[in-house]
Each structure stands twice: as structure tokens, then as C-alpha cells.
XYZ file of C-alpha atoms in Angstrom:
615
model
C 14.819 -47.379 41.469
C 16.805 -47.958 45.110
C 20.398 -49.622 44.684
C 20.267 -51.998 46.647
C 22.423 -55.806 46.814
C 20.088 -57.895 48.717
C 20.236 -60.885 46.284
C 24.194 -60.617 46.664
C 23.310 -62.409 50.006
C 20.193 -64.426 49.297
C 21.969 -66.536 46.936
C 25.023 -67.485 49.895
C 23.630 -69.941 52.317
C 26.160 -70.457 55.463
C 25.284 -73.530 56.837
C 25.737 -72.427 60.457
C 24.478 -69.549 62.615
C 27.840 -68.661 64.031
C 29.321 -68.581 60.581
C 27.012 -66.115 59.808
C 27.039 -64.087 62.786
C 31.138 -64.390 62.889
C 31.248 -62.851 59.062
C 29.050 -59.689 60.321
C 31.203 -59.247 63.422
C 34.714 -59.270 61.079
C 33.137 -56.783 58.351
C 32.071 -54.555 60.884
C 35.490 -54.375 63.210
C 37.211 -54.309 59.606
C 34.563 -51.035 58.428
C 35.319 -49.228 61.680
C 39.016 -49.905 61.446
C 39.874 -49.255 57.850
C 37.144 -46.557 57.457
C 40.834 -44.377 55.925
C 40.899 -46.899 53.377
C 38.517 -49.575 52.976
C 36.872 -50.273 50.160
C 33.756 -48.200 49.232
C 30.408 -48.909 50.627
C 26.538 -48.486 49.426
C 24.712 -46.766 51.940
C 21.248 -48.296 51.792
C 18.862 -50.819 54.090
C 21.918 -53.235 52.681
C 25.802 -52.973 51.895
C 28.404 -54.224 49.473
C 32.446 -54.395 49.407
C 33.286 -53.077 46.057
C 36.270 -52.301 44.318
C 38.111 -49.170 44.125
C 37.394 -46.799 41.418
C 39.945 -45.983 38.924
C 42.393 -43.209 40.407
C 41.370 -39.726 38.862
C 43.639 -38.325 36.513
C 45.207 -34.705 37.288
C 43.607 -31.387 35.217
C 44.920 -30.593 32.203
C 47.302 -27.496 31.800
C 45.639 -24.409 30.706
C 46.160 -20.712 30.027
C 43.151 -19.822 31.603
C 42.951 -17.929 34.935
C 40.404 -20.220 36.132
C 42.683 -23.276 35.936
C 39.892 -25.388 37.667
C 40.316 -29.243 37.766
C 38.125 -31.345 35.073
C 37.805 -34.374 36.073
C 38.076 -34.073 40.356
C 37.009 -37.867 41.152
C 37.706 -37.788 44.885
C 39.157 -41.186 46.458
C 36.507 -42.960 47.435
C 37.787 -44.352 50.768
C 38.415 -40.518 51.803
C 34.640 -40.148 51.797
C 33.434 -43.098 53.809
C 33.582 -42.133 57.211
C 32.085 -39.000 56.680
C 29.084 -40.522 54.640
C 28.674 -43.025 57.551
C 26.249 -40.413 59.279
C 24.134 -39.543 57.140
C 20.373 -40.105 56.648
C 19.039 -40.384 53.189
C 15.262 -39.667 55.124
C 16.290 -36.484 56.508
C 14.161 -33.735 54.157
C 13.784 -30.480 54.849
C 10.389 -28.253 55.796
C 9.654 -26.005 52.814
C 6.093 -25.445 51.802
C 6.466 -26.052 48.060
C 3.875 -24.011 45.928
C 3.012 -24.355 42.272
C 3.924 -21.401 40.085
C 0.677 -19.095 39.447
C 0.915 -18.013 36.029
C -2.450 -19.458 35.182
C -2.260 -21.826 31.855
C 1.590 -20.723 31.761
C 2.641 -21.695 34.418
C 3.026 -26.036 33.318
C 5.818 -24.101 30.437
C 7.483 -21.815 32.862
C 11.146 -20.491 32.100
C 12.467 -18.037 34.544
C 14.592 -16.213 32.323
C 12.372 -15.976 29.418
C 9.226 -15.792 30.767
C 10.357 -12.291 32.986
C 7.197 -10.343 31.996
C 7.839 -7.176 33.788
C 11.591 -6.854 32.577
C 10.256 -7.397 29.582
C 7.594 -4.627 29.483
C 10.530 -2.484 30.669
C 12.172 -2.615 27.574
C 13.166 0.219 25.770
C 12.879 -1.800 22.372
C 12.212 -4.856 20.698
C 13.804 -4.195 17.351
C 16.777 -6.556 18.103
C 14.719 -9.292 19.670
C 15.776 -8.099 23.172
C 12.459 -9.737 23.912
C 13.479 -13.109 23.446
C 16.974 -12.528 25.330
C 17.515 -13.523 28.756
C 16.064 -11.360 31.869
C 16.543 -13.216 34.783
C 14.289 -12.458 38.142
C 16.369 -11.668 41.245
C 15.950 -13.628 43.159
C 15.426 -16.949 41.365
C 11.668 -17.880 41.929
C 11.006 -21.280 44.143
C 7.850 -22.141 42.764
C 7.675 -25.333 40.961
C 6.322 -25.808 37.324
C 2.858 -28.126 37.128
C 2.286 -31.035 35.298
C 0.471 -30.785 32.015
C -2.909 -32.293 32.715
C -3.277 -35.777 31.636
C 1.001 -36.295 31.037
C 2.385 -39.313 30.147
C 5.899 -40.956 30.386
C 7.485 -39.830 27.249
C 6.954 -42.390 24.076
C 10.652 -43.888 23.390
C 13.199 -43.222 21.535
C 13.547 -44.062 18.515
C 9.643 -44.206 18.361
C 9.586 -40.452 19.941
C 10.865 -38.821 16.669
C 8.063 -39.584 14.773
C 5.378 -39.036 17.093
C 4.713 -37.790 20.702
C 2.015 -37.413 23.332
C -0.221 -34.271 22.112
C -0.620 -34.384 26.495
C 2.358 -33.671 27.093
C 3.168 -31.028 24.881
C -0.245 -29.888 24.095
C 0.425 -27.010 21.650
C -1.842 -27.609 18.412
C -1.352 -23.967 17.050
C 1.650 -24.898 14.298
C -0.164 -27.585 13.574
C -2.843 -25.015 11.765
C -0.323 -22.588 11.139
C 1.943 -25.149 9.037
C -0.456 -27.661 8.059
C 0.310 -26.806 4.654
C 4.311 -27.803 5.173
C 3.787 -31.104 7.084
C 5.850 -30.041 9.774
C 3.717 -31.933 12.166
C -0.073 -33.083 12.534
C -2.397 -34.432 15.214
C -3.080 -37.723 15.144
C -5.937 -38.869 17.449
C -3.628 -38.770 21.240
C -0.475 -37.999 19.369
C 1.645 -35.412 17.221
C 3.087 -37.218 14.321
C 5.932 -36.114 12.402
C 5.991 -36.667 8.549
C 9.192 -34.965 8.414
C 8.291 -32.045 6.175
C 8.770 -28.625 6.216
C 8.941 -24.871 4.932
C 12.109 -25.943 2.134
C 11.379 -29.573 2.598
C 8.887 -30.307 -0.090
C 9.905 -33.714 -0.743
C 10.296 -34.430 3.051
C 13.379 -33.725 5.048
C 15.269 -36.954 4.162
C 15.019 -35.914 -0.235
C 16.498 -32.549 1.412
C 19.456 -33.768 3.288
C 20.084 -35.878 0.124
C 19.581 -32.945 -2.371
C 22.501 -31.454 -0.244
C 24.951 -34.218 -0.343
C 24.264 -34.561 -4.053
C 24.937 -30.423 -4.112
C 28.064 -30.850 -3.017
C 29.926 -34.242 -2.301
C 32.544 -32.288 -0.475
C 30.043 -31.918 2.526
C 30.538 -36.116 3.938
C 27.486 -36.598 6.323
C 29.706 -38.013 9.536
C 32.729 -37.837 8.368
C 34.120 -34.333 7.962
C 30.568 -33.263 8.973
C 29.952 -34.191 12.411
C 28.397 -31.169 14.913
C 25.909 -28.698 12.788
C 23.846 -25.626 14.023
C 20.347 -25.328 12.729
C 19.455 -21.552 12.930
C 15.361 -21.507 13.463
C 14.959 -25.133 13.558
C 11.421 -25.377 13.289
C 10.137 -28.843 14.944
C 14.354 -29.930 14.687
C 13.199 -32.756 11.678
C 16.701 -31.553 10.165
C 18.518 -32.348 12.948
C 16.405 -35.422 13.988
C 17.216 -37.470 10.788
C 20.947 -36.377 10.272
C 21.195 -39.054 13.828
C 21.202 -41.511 10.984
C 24.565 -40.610 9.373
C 26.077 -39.723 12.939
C 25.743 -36.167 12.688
C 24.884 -34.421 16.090
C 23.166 -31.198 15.521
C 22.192 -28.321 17.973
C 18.520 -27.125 16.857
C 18.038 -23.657 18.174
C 15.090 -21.352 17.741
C 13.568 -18.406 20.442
C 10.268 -18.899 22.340
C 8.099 -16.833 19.707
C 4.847 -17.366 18.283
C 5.627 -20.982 16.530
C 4.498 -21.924 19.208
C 6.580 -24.869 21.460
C 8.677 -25.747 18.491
C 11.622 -26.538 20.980
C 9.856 -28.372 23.444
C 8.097 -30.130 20.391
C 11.798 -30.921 19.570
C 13.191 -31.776 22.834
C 9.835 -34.007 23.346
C 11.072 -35.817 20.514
C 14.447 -36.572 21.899
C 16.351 -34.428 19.653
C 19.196 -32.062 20.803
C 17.762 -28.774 21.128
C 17.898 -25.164 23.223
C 16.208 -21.912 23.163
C 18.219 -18.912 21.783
C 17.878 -16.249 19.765
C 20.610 -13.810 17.223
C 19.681 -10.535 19.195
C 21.904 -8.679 20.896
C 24.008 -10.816 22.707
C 26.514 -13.525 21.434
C 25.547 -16.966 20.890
C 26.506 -19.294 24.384
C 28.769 -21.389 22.062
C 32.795 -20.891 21.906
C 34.566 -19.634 18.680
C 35.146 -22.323 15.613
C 32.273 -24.562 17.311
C 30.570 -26.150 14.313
C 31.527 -27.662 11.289
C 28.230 -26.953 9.288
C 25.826 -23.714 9.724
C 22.023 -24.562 8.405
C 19.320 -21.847 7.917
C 16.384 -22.673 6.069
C 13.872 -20.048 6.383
C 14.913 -19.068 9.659
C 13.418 -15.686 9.122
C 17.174 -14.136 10.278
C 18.101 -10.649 8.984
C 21.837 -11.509 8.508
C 22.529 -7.862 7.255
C 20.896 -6.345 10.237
C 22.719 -3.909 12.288
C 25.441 -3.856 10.199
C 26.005 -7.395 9.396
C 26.476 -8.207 13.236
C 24.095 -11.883 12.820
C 26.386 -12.982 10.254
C 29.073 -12.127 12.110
C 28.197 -13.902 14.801
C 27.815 -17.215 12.364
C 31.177 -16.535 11.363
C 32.522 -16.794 14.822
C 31.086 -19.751 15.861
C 31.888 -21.611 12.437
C 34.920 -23.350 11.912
C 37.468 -22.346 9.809
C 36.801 -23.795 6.353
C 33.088 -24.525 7.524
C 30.433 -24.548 5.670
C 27.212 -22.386 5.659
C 23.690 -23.052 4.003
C 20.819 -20.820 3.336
C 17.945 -21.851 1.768
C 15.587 -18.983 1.562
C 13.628 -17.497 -1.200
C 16.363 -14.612 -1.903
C 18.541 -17.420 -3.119
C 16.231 -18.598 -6.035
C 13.761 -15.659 -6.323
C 14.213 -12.322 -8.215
C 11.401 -10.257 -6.990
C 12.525 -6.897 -5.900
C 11.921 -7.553 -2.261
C 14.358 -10.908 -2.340
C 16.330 -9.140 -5.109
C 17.508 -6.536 -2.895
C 17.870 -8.912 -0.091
C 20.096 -10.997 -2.227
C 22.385 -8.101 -3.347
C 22.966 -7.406 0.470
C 23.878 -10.816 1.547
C 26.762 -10.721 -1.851
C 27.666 -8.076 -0.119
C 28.352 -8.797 2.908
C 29.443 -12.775 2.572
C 32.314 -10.990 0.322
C 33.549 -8.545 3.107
C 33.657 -11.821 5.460
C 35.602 -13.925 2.750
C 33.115 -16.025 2.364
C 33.106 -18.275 -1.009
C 29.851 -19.873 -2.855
C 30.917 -23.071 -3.619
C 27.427 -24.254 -4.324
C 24.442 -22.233 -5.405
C 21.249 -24.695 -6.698
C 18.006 -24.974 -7.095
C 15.809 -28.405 -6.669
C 12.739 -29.717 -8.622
C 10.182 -28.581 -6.133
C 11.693 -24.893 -6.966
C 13.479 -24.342 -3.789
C 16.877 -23.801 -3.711
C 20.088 -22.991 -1.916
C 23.420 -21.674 -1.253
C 26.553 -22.904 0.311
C 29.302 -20.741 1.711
C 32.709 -22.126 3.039
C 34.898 -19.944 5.673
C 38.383 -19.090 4.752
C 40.719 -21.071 6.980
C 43.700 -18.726 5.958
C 44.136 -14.819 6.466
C 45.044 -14.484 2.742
C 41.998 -12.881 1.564
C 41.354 -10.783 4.715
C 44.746 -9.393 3.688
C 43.754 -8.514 0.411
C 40.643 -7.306 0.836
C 39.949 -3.184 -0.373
C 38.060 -2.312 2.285
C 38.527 -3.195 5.484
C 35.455 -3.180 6.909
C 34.123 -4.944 8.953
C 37.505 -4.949 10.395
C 39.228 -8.201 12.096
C 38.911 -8.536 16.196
C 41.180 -7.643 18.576
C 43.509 -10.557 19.589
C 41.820 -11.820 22.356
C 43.434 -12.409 25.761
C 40.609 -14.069 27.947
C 38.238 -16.927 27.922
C 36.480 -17.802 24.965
C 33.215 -17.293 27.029
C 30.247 -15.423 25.500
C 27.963 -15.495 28.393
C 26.228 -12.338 28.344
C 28.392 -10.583 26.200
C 27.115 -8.334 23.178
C 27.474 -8.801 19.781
C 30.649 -7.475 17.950
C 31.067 -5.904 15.074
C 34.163 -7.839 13.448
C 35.712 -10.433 12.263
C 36.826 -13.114 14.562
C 40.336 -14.130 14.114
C 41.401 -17.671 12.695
C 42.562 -19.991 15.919
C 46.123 -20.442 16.194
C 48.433 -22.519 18.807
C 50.751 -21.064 21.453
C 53.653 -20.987 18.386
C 50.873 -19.203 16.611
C 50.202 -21.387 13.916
C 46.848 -21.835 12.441
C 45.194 -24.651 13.711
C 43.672 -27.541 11.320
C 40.888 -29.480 11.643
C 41.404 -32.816 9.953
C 40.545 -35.566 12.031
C 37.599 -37.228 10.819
C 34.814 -38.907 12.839
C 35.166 -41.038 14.743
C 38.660 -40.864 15.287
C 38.166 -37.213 16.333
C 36.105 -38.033 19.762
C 39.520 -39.567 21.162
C 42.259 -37.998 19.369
C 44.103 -34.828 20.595
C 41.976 -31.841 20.387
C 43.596 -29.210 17.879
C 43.034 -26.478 20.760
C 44.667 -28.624 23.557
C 47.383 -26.324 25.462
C 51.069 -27.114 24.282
C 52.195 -27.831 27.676
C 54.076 -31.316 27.828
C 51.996 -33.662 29.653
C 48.227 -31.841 28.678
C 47.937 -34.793 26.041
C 48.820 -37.601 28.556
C 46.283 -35.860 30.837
C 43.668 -35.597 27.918
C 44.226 -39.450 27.819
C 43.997 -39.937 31.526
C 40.702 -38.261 31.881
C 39.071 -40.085 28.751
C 40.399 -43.432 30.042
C 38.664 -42.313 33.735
C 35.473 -41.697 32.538
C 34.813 -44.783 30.137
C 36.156 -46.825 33.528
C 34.008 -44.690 35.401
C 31.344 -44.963 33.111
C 31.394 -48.683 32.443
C 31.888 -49.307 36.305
C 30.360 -47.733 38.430
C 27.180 -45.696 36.346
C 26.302 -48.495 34.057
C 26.549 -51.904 35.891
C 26.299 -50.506 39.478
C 23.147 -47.528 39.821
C 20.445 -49.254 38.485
C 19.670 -46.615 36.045
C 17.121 -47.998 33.535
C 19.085 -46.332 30.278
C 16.177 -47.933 28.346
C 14.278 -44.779 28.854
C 16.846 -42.315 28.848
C 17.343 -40.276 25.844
C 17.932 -36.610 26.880
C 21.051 -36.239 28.759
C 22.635 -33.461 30.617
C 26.281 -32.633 31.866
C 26.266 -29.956 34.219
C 29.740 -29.757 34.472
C 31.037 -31.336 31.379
C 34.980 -30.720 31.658
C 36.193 -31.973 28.625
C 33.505 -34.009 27.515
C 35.061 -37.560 29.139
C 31.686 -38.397 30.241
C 29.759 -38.067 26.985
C 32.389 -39.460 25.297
C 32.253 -42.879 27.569
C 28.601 -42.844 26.573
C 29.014 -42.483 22.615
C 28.076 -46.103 21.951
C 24.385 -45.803 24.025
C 20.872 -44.654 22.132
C 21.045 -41.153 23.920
C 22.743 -37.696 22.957
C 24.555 -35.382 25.838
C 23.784 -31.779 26.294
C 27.669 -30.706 27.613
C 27.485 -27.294 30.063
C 30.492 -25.667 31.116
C 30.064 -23.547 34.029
C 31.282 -20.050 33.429
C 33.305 -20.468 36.957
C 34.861 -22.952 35.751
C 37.798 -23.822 33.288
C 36.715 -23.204 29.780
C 36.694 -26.359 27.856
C 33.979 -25.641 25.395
C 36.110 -25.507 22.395
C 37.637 -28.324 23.133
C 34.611 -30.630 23.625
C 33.054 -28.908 20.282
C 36.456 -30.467 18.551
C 35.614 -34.116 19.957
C 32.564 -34.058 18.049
C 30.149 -32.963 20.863
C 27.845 -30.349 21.494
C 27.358 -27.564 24.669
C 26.773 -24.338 25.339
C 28.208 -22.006 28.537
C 25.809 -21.506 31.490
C 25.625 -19.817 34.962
C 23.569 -22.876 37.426
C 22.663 -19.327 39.891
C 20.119 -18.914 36.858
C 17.514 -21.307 34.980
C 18.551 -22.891 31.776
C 17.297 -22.095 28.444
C 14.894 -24.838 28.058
C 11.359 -26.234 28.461
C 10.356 -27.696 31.801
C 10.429 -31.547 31.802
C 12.764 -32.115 28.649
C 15.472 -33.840 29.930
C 15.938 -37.480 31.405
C 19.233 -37.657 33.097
C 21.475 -34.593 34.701
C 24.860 -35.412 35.336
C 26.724 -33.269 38.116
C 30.326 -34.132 38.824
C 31.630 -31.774 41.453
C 29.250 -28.962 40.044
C 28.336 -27.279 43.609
C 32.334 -26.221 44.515
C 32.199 -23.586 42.976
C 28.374 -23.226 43.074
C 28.058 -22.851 46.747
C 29.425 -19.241 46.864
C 27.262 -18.168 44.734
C 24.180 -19.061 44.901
C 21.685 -21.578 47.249
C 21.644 -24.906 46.843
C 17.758 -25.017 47.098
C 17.674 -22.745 43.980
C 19.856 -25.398 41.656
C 17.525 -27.584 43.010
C 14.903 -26.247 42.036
C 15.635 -25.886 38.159
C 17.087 -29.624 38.687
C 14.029 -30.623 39.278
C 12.012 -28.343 36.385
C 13.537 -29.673 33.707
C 13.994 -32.987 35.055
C 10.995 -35.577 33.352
C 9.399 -36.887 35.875
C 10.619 -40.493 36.342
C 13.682 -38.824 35.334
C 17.434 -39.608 37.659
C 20.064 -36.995 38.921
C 23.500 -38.276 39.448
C 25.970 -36.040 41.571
C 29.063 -36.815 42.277
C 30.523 -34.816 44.886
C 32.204 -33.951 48.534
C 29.364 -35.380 51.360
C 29.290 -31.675 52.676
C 27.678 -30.830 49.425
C 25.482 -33.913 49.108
C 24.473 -33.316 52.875
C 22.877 -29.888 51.585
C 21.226 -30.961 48.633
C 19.763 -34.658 49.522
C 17.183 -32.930 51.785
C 16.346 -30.371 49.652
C 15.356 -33.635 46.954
C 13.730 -35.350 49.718
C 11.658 -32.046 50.409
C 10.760 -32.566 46.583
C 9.588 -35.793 47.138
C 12.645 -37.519 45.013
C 13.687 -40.650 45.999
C 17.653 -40.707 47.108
C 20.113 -43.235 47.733
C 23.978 -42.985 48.100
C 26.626 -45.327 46.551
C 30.474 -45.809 47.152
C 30.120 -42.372 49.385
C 30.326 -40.337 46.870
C 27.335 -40.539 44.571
C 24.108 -39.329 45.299
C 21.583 -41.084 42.994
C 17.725 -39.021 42.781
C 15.016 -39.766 41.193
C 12.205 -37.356 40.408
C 8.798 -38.716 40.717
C 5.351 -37.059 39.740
C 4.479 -35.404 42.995
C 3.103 -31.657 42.525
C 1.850 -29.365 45.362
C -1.383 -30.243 44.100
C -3.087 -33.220 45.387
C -4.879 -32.857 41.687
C -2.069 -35.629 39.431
C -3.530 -36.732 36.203
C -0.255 -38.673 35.160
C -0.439 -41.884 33.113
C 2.295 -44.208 33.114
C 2.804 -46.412 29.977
């Protein structure tokens, strides 16, 4: 919907002409001769005199090479003269195309969907399949609408039951009918909230755990959870209740859609797989591990998956497996069970909790040492404990290792603690936070900028209806400020930090967030259509010497819903490049305060064929 302040002068009534025409005269000398410094102005059919934004706080300290500012809010009155020239019509000629993959092609994901790199493949034994291969160069075609697709049902609504248009995938629906993981209802998918260990329903599970152990406090000491093989995300979907954010995961594999099924749903969710590549989450990320059934080989290769579990869980986090090894003694799930003792014991992993329920299925908890005294005392010391590491947390493309991440210390080399319950840990300082003098006055700075920022400027001024947003993106999350200003609204924040930029991923993990690492010069891990709102502070800066700004576009605007907004904030060289590359999209674009390009995606497809209902 256009910004716009037309009423701002409807409602003033000047009861003279020259009045009127005297006002316009003033504002405009004043605009031309304060343009250094004048307040900031909405460049529309209309204006408005606003009020300076908060000043930007300065980037936090860090040890990383990359010591790239967070939160870079220009000024605003340093843009205005430059975004005095600039025409929000102005699109540019490119003859947009659908993508011909045939009945694909409405699902497209560049870098999972790269058939031929695929076919090269020398195996598939470590699920190299379902790994990222990226085309070079980044295709331009642009993902069609499912026939018949409807604005998304709402949130809360939308985790119970969806549009079967939208997402019309009906094989689990045969495949699991006997687990109630999801039916069809008439134009819907409906949810019971059942599933392959969830006899009783999902919500008898999550209770069956709690009751397990009463150590484990459901949004307390509990707050960000990884759910290996999610299935339809039901897990994750109902821990929302006890303010527990968890990151579904599962690969694009025959259960056909189960993450777009998720996503559709409004529940946080990604595609990835335990291959042969690290997981794109930092060390010490999550304070719960879930795999029910996620049909993971955690002795494979050596023990390298459950390795790779252990680095991303926190120190004295928990992990649960419920799978039929734990409460079944055929040989088979015997032998499979003798393996896992095995290997949990070489990682120092403790079973504080080993059950089974009335249904028959039952479960396992492990905890993670959070000291090195029983690495130190183990008899063999295999697998052996990492290297000390001396770069970036980032696991972007790197392969999996075969050791035992180290505990996190600080700069003094203390181990660090995690004690900070939630809430109190979304604004408190983050244990990882570098130890120079002023990073925790800057921590404070930038949180206190973006709930300003925030409650300013995004949710009073842009006329962003955040009645239908649910899915929200950061695509270049810094610390986390922004999601953290939005805590309070009915919506959940996927945090990406750039791999060009400063790495901050640990940190926002420790606020009680979730992310994951990405490179924007390649398509995201996710279904087209499956987010409502991207977020881009400052994102192209780096961006630009990489890679085109028609090719971020493009994935901006295939996994944008349609009806779906972009916000960027950012210099007006960069919004100069990438407003007519929306308009060429069809997006509607308006600028505010100079510095913040608001788009909004509509339902236009190269076809003239658009079956969209809106309801």
C-alpha cells in the first residue's frame, strides 16, 4: 500500500488563499536551503516534515577480520538531496520469462533443483544429492504461480490448516495417513498435529517430555531448539505456545513439500540436510536438539552427523532421540543401539533420561558436558578434540569434521556460561560479546536503535499491514536488534548473516533467536513464496561487488508471497539500482525519509494466464 500523508492536509483548512500559497513558498525555499540538514522527507505524489531518526549507534568491537558495522543507519538529512531526483516510475526493459521446468517449475530452487550437477555426481551415499549445487550464473527466470493460489490463510489459523492450492502436494497425505501428520480436507490441508512418535498427538508428546525430565523448562532455560527431519514442523509449531522458537529443518526428498507445508503454515523452517557439509548454523547455537524418526545415521562415516549435533549444541544442551533403537531390541535396532552407546560415550555425552510412553514409543535424552573434565579422562581419544580455531565461526560450505568441537571460552579463556533465562536473555549481554570496554554500551546502543527504529519509523510510519505478516526475513541481521524490537508482534524472524559480513550469528543464537549464514550471490534454501516480509538494512555494500543487483532481485522476489513487502534501507546509489529492477517486476515502490525503499510484490507473472484468489 503507497505511503502517502494526504489527510495530514485535508484535515487543516487555511482560511485564505495567500496563507496557503505563502506556507508552500516558505517550505520550499526552507527544502532547497537546508537540503544538508532538514528534516527527512517522503518522496511520494505528497510530502511530510518528520522528525529525525534516532542517531545510529557505532559497531561493536570484534576480533573478526571483517569488522563490518551492524547497525549503519545513515543520517537521514545526508540522503535528501540526493533522493530529490529520483523517479520511483523509472523501470527497467527486461523481458521477464517464466522458468520452464514444466510442473516444477511453480517449486523452483536454484541450488537444489541443479539437475545436471546433480547427475554429475560421483555418489549419493552421503546425501550429496540434497546439498547445494548452485548454477553459474544465477538463472533470471521467475518461478509461476501455483494455479488457482490464494493469499495465505492467517496466522494463527494457518497452523492448523492451509490452502491445498497453494501448496498442492497430496502425496504424504497417502504416505502418512496412518500418522495424522496432515489430511485433505475439501480446499484445505488440515493439521491434527500427529505424527510418526506422536501417537497421542504432538501436544501429549511435548508434555510426555516435560514430565521425562522437569529439568528441560519449556521457555525458560529452553528457548531456541533444532528439529532434525521435522516432518510437517507440528513439533515446532506448538512449542510457539510456551515461547520456544524452533528451527524445523528437513532436505527436499521424497516426503514430499514437508518444508513448504511448514513454512505455509507460518512456522520457522529451512531446507538442509546432515551430508557432507556443516550445518549453516554457528557453534553452541541451540539449547535443545530433537530427532524423532528423522531417519539420520548418526554413526555414519565415523560418527561425523553426531558430531556435527555436538557442535551446534550448547554446552550442557540437551539432545532427544526418539526412534525405535531406543525402545526396541530386535537385532537390526539392537545393533543400532549398541553403536549410538558407543559413540554418545566417546562425545561425553550423559543419558539423563531414557523412557518409554503408553503408546510404546519411547525416548532418550542426552546432555553435553559444559566442562573439559571428562574429555580429559577419557581412554581413548578418539574422536579427538578440534583444533583451536582462529577464524570466523562460519560454516558456509565447509565439510564436515571429524572431532570434537571445543567448549567456548572468553578472551581470558574462561568457559563461557549460559544462564540467563528467557526473557531476560533477548536484552542482556550476550555471553560471546568481545571483552573490549565499550562493546556492551554498543550492544545497548544498537538494541535501543532498533526498537526506536522499529517503533518509529517501520511500525507507525510505512503502512505495512503486519496483520498479514507472519514470515519474516532479515537479510542482514547484525546482531539481531531488529528482531528483537519485533519480539512482542504475532510473527517469527528468520536472522541471515551475510558471510561478507561481521559474524554475529552466535551472538543472535544467545538472544534467543534463530539464523543461519548465507551468500545473497546465490538463492536461499527455501520454497518459492514462503516468506511475507524481507528486511534489508544496508545489505547491497558489500553485495554490489559481488554479484548483480538484478540477481538479488530476483530471489527477492521468489520467495517473496505475493502481496508480500521488501523494506531496504540503504545509500540512494543502491536504491537507484534496485527500484527499477522492482518496477521491471511489476512491484509497487515508494521511498520514505530518503532512505527507505518500501516494495511490494504483487501477483503479476509473465503469463497473462493469473488464477489468483484473494480472500
Amino acid at each position: 500500500m503507497p505511503i502517502s500523508v494526504q489527510n495530514m492536509f485535508k484535515e487543516r483548512k487555511f482560511p485564505f488563499l495567500f496563507a496557503f500559497s505563502f506556507l508552500l513558498i516558505s517550505v520550499t525555499i526552507l527544502l532547497f536551503s537546508y537540503s544538508s540538514s532538514s528534516p527527512s522527507l517522503l518522496l511520494s505524489t505528497n510530502f511530510q516534515v518528520s522528525d529525525p531518526l534516532p542517531p545510529p549507534p557505532r559497531p561493536l568491537p570484534t576480533r573478526s577480520p571483517k569488522n563490518v558495522p551492524v547497525s549503519s543507519a545513515k543520517p537521514v538529512s545526508k540522503t535528501i538531496a540526493a533522493a530529490s531526483d529520483v523517479d520511483l516510475n523509472v523501470s527497467l526493459d527486461i523481458k521477464w520469462e517464466n522458468c520452464q521446468l514444466g510442473p516444477l517449475a511453480v517449486d523452483y530452487i536454484p541450488c537444489l533443483d541443479n539437475w545436471k550437477a546433480i547427475k554429475e555426481l560421483k555418489s549419493r551415499r552421503r546425501m550429496e544429492h540434497r546439498e547445494r549445487h548452485c548454477p553459474k550464473p544465477s538463472p533470471r527466470c521467475l518461478a509461476p504461480l501455483p494455479i488457482d493460489y490464494k493469499v495465505p490463510v492467517h496466522w494463527p489459523k494457518s497452523r492448523d490448516m492451509i490452502w491445498y492450492s497453494n501448496v498442492p502436494h497430496p502425496k504424504l497425505v497417502e504416505y502418512k495417513k496412518e500418522q495424522n501428520w496432515v489430511r485433505k480436507s475439501g480446499d484445505y490441508f488440515v493439521f491434527p498435529g500427529g505424527g510418526t512418535q506422536f501417537k497421542n498427538g504432538v501436544q501429549s508428546y511435548i508434555d510426555f517430555i516435560h514430565k521425562t525430565l522437569p529439568a528441560i523448562k519449556w521457555g525458560k532455560n529452553i528457548r531456541v531448539i533444532l528439529d532434525v527431519g521435522c516432518g510437517v514442523a507440528s513439533f515446532g509449531g506448538y512449542l510457539l505456545d510456551k515461547d520456544v522458537i524452533t528451527m524445523s529443518f528437513a532436505p527436499k526428498d521424497e516426503h514430499e513439500a514437508q518444508i513448504q507445508f511448514a513454512l505455509e503454515r507460518g512456522i520457522p523452517a529451512i531446507l538442509s540436510v546432515i551430508g557432507t557439509q556443516k550445518l549453516t548454523f554457528s557453534d553452541n547455537a541451540y539449547d535443545l536438539i530433537h530427532c524423532a524418526r528423522c531417519r539420520v545415521h548418526w554413526d555414519g562415516d565415523g560418527g561425523k552427523p553426531l558430531l556435527e549435533l555436538n557442535r551446534v549444541l550448547k554446552p550442557g544442551g540437551y539432545f532427544i532421540w526418539s526412534a525405535t533403537p531406543v525402545y526396541r531390541d530386535d537385532e537390526r535396532d539392537s545393533k543400532v543401539w549398541k553403536s549410538m552407546v558407543a559413540l554418545t560415550t566417546s562425545l561425553c555425552w550423559k543419558i539423563v533420561a531414557k523412557t518409554v510412553d503408553s503408546t510404546g514409543v519411547g525416548l532418550v535424552i542426552y546432555q553435553k558436558p559444559s566442562s573439559y573434565s571428562c574429555y580429559k579422562h577419557r581412554k581413548e581419544k578418539f574422536p579427538p578434540l578440534c583444533e583451536q580455531k582462529t577464524n570466523q565461526n562460519a560454516s558456509w560450505y565447509e565439510p564436515l569434521s571429524y572431532c570434537i568441537s571445543r567448549l567456548p571460552v572468553d578472551r581470558m579463556g574462561n568457559l563461557l556460561r549460559w544462564s540467563t533465562p528467557w526473557p531476560q536473555r533477548l536484552s542482556s549481554k550476550p555471553p560471546s560479546l568481545p571483552s573490549e570496554p565499550d562493546a556492551e554500551d554498543i550492544f545497548i546502543e544498537d538494541t535501543k536503535h532498533w526498537a526506536a527504529l522499529v517503533s518509529e519509523v517501520y511500525l507507525d510510519g510505512l503502512a505495512i499491514s503486519l496483520g498479514r505478516i507472519r514470515n519474516v526475513m532479515d537479510m542482514n541481521a547484525g546482531y539481531g536488534g531488529f528482531a528483537a524490537a519485533l519480539i512482542d508482534q504475532p510473527l517469527w524472524v528468520m536472522n541471515v548473516v551475510p558471510i561478507d559480513a561481521q559474524d554475529t550469528l552466535s551472538i543472535i543464537f544467545e538472544r534467543g533467536l534463530i539464523g543461519v549464514y548465507h551468500d545473497w550471490c546465490e538463492s536461499f534454501n527455501t520454497y518459492p513464496r514462503t516468506y511475507d516480509l524481507l528486511h534489508a538494512s544496508f545489505l547491497f555494500k558489500n553485495l554490489k561487488e559481488r554479484c548483480d543487483t538484478i540477481d538479488v532481485a530476483v530471489e527477492m522476489d521468489r520467495i517473496l508471497r505475493p502481496g508480500g513487502y521488501l523494506l531496504v534501507q540503504d545509500t540512494m546509489e543502491n536504491i537507484k539500482k534496485l527500484n527499477p529492477v522492482l518496477r521491471s517486476l511489476h512491484w509497487s515502490t515508494t521511498l520514505y525519509q530518503g532512505q527507505f525503499l518500501v516494495g511490494k510484490k504483487g501477483f503479476w507473472r509473465p503469463s497473462e494466464n493469473d488464477n489468483r484468489k484473494e480472500t
